[in-house]
Amino acid sequence: MLAEQALAVDSERLEHHLATLATFSDAPAPAVTRVLYSDADVRARAYLKDLIAEVGLSVREDAIGNLFARLPGQDDTLPAVATGSHIDAIPHSGRYDGTVGVLGGLEALRALKEAGVTPKRPIELIMFTAEEPTRFGVGCVGSRALAGVLSADDLRALKDEDGRSFDDVRTAAGFTGRLEEVGLEPGHYHHFVELHIEQGPHLEAQNLNIGVVDAIAAPATLHITVHGQGGHAGAVLMPHRHDALVAGAILAQAVEDAARSSGAEDTVATVGIFDVHPRAVNSIPSRVFMSVDARDTDAARRDEAIAKIRQAAERIAQERDVRIDIETLNADPPATCGEEIVGTIREAAEGMGLAHTTLVSRAYHDALFMDRICPIGMVFIPCHQGISHRPDEYSAPDDIANGVRVLAQTLANLAS
């Protein structure tokens, strides 16, 4: 095991890199908006490549912009140990979500390189394309594609809100390779470890330094459209109405009820989008579009909640005399972190005298899909009040540095 004092992490440098990366944004500071293949995204990628070049690592990009930086090992024919996260940001979010895992991962590789560590296996940093679902409505596009969950044809079928195809947008951003060459075979990597802010309050509330993730909740996404009947708000009397908004509101309550009645706190369900047509004060809503995000660490329990939502939709459609269409966009399985990785993270934290605990990741991350390729693990660090996806998202430099040191130690041990 590499001695802790040999790992020099420059927290001021890392904080400067995080602050600079946040300036590549389509929203004024302190908010960050960095949507896939936008000009801000392309410029942020260029900045990251410059930082990688400073460290002296080789770099490559695939056809959709997944970026790979490599620290050589003693035997470069062996499957690498990998780390990484994303740098895209939902509209008006913060500067730490995802970026800590990318820039912190780079700092970990720099620390190992400067300490003269040459592990048996190579170590790779991955910057995943589009972990956020902002542009194409699908989260973790890069890692899904690497894991084969999204095929080349699936990628070609994606369209953004402006009707632009994934192919057109990625080509305009400079990524022109063959989509068929993106996917990786199982076993391509030896292990994968992702560093991330907790996006929850537990570590800070318990005054703990490190969260050792042992499972990642399984997400499912539903698109629901309620079709009612429009009309003049004054002329159509109440007994004759087929109001799509009221039916949708009742269904939104049923979504919450389905999660609350599961018997487990790990079951959550959220109506994140509720769009009304035609959205006029004197017009009865004729159509409502709803997005539902349902998650659990237990796939069967999550699917039971979804079944309750579907049953409620059938009942509401009949009672309110509307039509309700439900489309399942994805229903991903949960992931259990590899025992060897969990143990190695704990060992690293204990060796540095850092207080730690075991956590479940209720948000999903690229690690969820890397689980299709190799064993995975995650290192969580505290974030202030658990706030994330907001401009006031914050993790202290010392907490980030602790996470980077644990990550570097973990990568070195797994690669050796």
XYZ file of N, CA and C in Angstrom, residues 195-284:
270
model
N -15.552 9.113 -8.297
C -15.569 10.088 -7.204
C -16.682 11.088 -7.472
N -17.501 11.382 -6.449
C -18.653 12.261 -6.675
C -19.048 12.939 -5.373
N -19.615 14.137 -5.492
C -20.245 14.740 -4.320
C -21.454 13.891 -3.935
N -21.786 13.866 -2.651
C -22.856 12.972 -2.196
C -24.208 13.322 -2.796
N -24.498 14.617 -2.980
C -25.826 15.085 -3.399
C -26.891 14.708 -2.365
N -26.476 14.589 -1.136
C -27.346 14.290 -0.011
C -26.698 14.846 1.249
N -27.414 14.883 2.367
C -26.925 15.571 3.570
C -26.219 14.690 4.584
N -26.128 13.389 4.354
C -25.734 12.477 5.430
C -24.294 12.684 5.901
N -23.346 12.799 4.993
C -21.945 12.923 5.398
C -21.725 14.197 6.203
N -22.251 15.311 5.713
C -22.071 16.569 6.430
C -22.755 16.519 7.798
N -23.976 15.977 7.839
C -24.731 15.946 9.093
C -24.043 15.091 10.149
N -23.335 14.041 9.714
C -22.660 13.148 10.652
C -21.179 13.470 10.820
N -20.748 14.587 10.190
C -19.357 15.023 10.280
C -18.394 13.930 9.817
N -18.711 13.339 8.677
C -17.899 12.271 8.092
C -17.197 12.774 6.843
N -16.040 12.196 6.566
C -15.232 12.642 5.426
C -15.563 11.928 4.122
N -15.846 10.640 4.224
C -15.945 9.796 3.030
C -17.181 8.900 3.116
N -17.888 8.796 2.007
C -18.951 7.818 1.867
C -18.485 6.708 0.941
N -18.601 5.477 1.405
C -18.235 4.315 0.597
C -19.538 3.730 0.054
N -19.772 3.886 -1.226
C -21.037 3.467 -1.827
C -21.020 1.961 -2.051
N -22.109 1.305 -1.634
C -22.177 -0.142 -1.856
C -23.289 -0.546 -2.821
N -24.145 0.409 -3.218
C -25.200 0.103 -4.189
C -25.676 1.399 -4.838
N -26.169 1.295 -6.066
C -26.706 2.441 -6.804
C -28.152 2.127 -7.166
N -29.048 3.044 -6.845
C -30.478 2.820 -7.082
C -30.778 2.703 -8.571
N -31.863 1.974 -8.849
C -32.252 1.699 -10.239
C -33.259 2.738 -10.712
N -32.955 3.478 -11.766
C -33.890 4.493 -12.260
C -34.796 3.949 -13.367
N -35.999 4.494 -13.411
C -36.908 4.265 -14.530
C -37.531 5.602 -14.897
N -37.793 5.794 -16.182
C -38.369 7.049 -16.659
C -39.619 6.747 -17.469
N -40.704 7.409 -17.104
C -41.960 7.287 -17.842
C -42.311 8.627 -18.467
N -42.811 8.591 -19.691
C -43.416 9.765 -20.307
C -44.919 9.511 -20.389
N -45.688 10.396 -19.785
C -47.136 10.222 -19.701
C -47.819 11.398 -20.394
N -48.759 11.091 -21.266
C -49.544 12.135 -21.927
C -51.016 11.926 -21.604
N -51.641 12.949 -21.048
C -53.066 12.927 -20.741
C -53.793 13.700 -21.840
N -54.698 13.031 -22.528
C -55.461 13.656 -23.611
C -56.884 13.916 -23.122
N -57.231 15.193 -22.988
C -58.574 15.576 -22.584
C -59.306 16.241 -23.736
N -60.142 17.201 -23.383
C -60.901 17.929 -24.403
C -60.891 19.397 -24.030
N -60.373 20.217 -24.934
C -60.298 21.649 -24.673
C -61.636 22.330 -24.868
N -61.642 23.602 -24.553
C -62.859 24.386 -24.735
C -62.770 25.696 -23.994
N -63.749 26.532 -24.174
C -63.767 27.847 -23.551
C -64.018 27.707 -22.049
N -63.221 28.413 -21.266
C -63.291 28.289 -19.818
C -64.625 28.769 -19.245
N -65.330 29.601 -20.007
C -66.621 30.076 -19.519
C -67.794 29.324 -20.108
N -67.623 28.824 -21.315
C -68.763 28.258 -22.043
C -69.017 26.791 -21.737
N -67.991 26.032 -21.355
C -68.166 24.605 -21.090
C -68.448 24.427 -19.601
N -69.617 23.925 -19.274
C -70.006 23.775 -17.878
C -69.308 22.579 -17.241
N -69.223 22.586 -15.934
C -68.426 21.601 -15.206
C -68.841 20.148 -15.468
N -70.144 19.842 -15.585
C -70.501 18.432 -15.815
C -70.022 17.892 -17.157
N -69.644 18.775 -18.078
C -69.299 18.348 -19.436
C -67.790 18.443 -19.727
N -67.015 18.604 -18.693
C -65.577 18.829 -18.903
C -64.775 17.524 -18.898
N -63.695 17.545 -19.682
C -62.700 16.461 -19.711
C -61.328 17.134 -19.593
N -61.070 17.683 -18.434
C -59.918 18.550 -18.182
C -58.650 17.708 -18.001
N -57.728 17.854 -18.938
C -56.499 17.062 -18.884
C -55.628 17.450 -17.689
N -55.653 18.734 -17.315
C -54.810 19.174 -16.198
C -55.282 18.559 -14.882
N -56.580 18.573 -14.645
C -57.085 18.027 -13.386
C -56.781 16.529 -13.311
N -56.987 15.812 -14.420
C -56.656 14.383 -14.443
C -55.171 14.170 -14.195
N -54.336 15.021 -14.800
C -52.888 14.920 -14.602
C -52.484 15.210 -13.173
N -53.158 16.184 -12.555
C -52.845 16.523 -11.157
C -53.183 15.366 -10.227
N -54.304 14.721 -10.477
C -54.673 13.561 -9.661
C -53.653 12.443 -9.857
N -53.203 12.258 -11.108
C -52.200 11.228 -11.387
C -50.862 11.574 -10.727
N -50.504 12.863 -10.704
C -49.265 13.267 -10.039
C -49.307 12.908 -8.555
N -50.462 13.075 -7.928
C -50.611 12.675 -6.528
C -50.484 11.160 -6.397
N -51.008 10.427 -7.381
C -50.905 8.964 -7.358
C -49.455 8.505 -7.500
N -48.659 9.267 -8.234
C -47.232 8.943 -8.359
C -46.570 9.017 -6.985
N -46.835 10.088 -6.267
C -46.265 10.214 -4.923
C -46.775 9.113 -4.000
N -48.058 8.828 -4.085
C -48.639 7.781 -3.232
C -48.007 6.418 -3.513
N -47.726 6.129 -4.776
C -47.130 4.837 -5.136
C -45.773 4.648 -4.474
N -44.982 5.740 -4.399
C -43.680 5.654 -3.741
C -43.821 5.560 -2.222
N -44.706 6.376 -1.664
C -44.858 6.403 -0.202
C -45.414 5.094 0.357
N -46.160 4.366 -0.464
C -46.808 3.151 0.023
C -45.970 1.894 -0.195
N -44.709 2.044 -0.641
C -43.886 0.873 -0.944
C -43.405 0.153 0.307
N -43.399 0.855 1.436
C -42.898 0.265 2.671
C -41.407 0.428 2.864
N -40.738 1.135 1.945
C -39.283 1.333 2.053
C -38.939 2.775 1.707
N -38.038 3.367 2.476
C -37.651 4.755 2.200
C -36.816 4.879 0.936
N -36.294 3.764 0.431
C -35.490 3.807 -0.780
C -36.323 4.012 -2.044
N -37.643 3.858 -1.949
C -38.511 4.061 -3.107
C -38.859 5.532 -3.233
N -38.533 6.127 -4.373
C -38.874 7.528 -4.626
C -39.466 7.654 -6.030
N -40.365 8.597 -6.191
C -40.960 8.851 -7.507
C -41.259 10.338 -7.618
N -40.961 10.909 -8.780
C -41.025 12.354 -8.963
C -41.650 12.696 -10.312
N -42.611 13.606 -10.295
C -43.087 14.213 -11.539
C -42.230 15.451 -11.770
N -41.298 15.353 -12.700
C -40.342 16.440 -12.913
C -40.772 17.444 -13.963
N -41.635 17.016 -14.883
C -42.147 17.902 -15.937
C -43.662 17.777 -15.962
N -44.340 18.906 -16.043
C -45.800 18.930 -16.138
C -46.151 20.068 -17.102
N -46.265 19.733 -18.367
C -46.512 20.741 -19.405
C -47.980 20.716 -19.820
N -48.582 21.895 -19.836
C -50.009 22.026 -20.111
C -50.224 22.677 -21.479
N -51.172 22.138 -22.232
C -51.557 22.722 -23.525
C -53.048 23.040 -23.494
N -53.444 24.237 -23.951
C -52.663 25.266 -24.645
C -52.089 26.331 -23.714
N -52.261 26.192 -22.416
C -51.702 27.119 -21.430
C -52.236 28.549 -21.611
N -53.538 28.662 -21.524
C -54.201 29.959 -21.611
C -55.202 30.069 -20.460
N -55.305 31.232 -19.870
C -56.099 31.395 -18.663
C -57.578 31.107 -18.907
N -58.048 31.319 -20.128
C -59.474 31.147 -20.405
C -59.758 29.934 -21.290
N -58.840 28.951 -21.232
C -59.000 27.748 -22.048
C -58.843 26.507 -21.178
N -59.745 25.548 -21.336
C -59.649 24.287 -20.602
C -58.479 23.486 -21.162
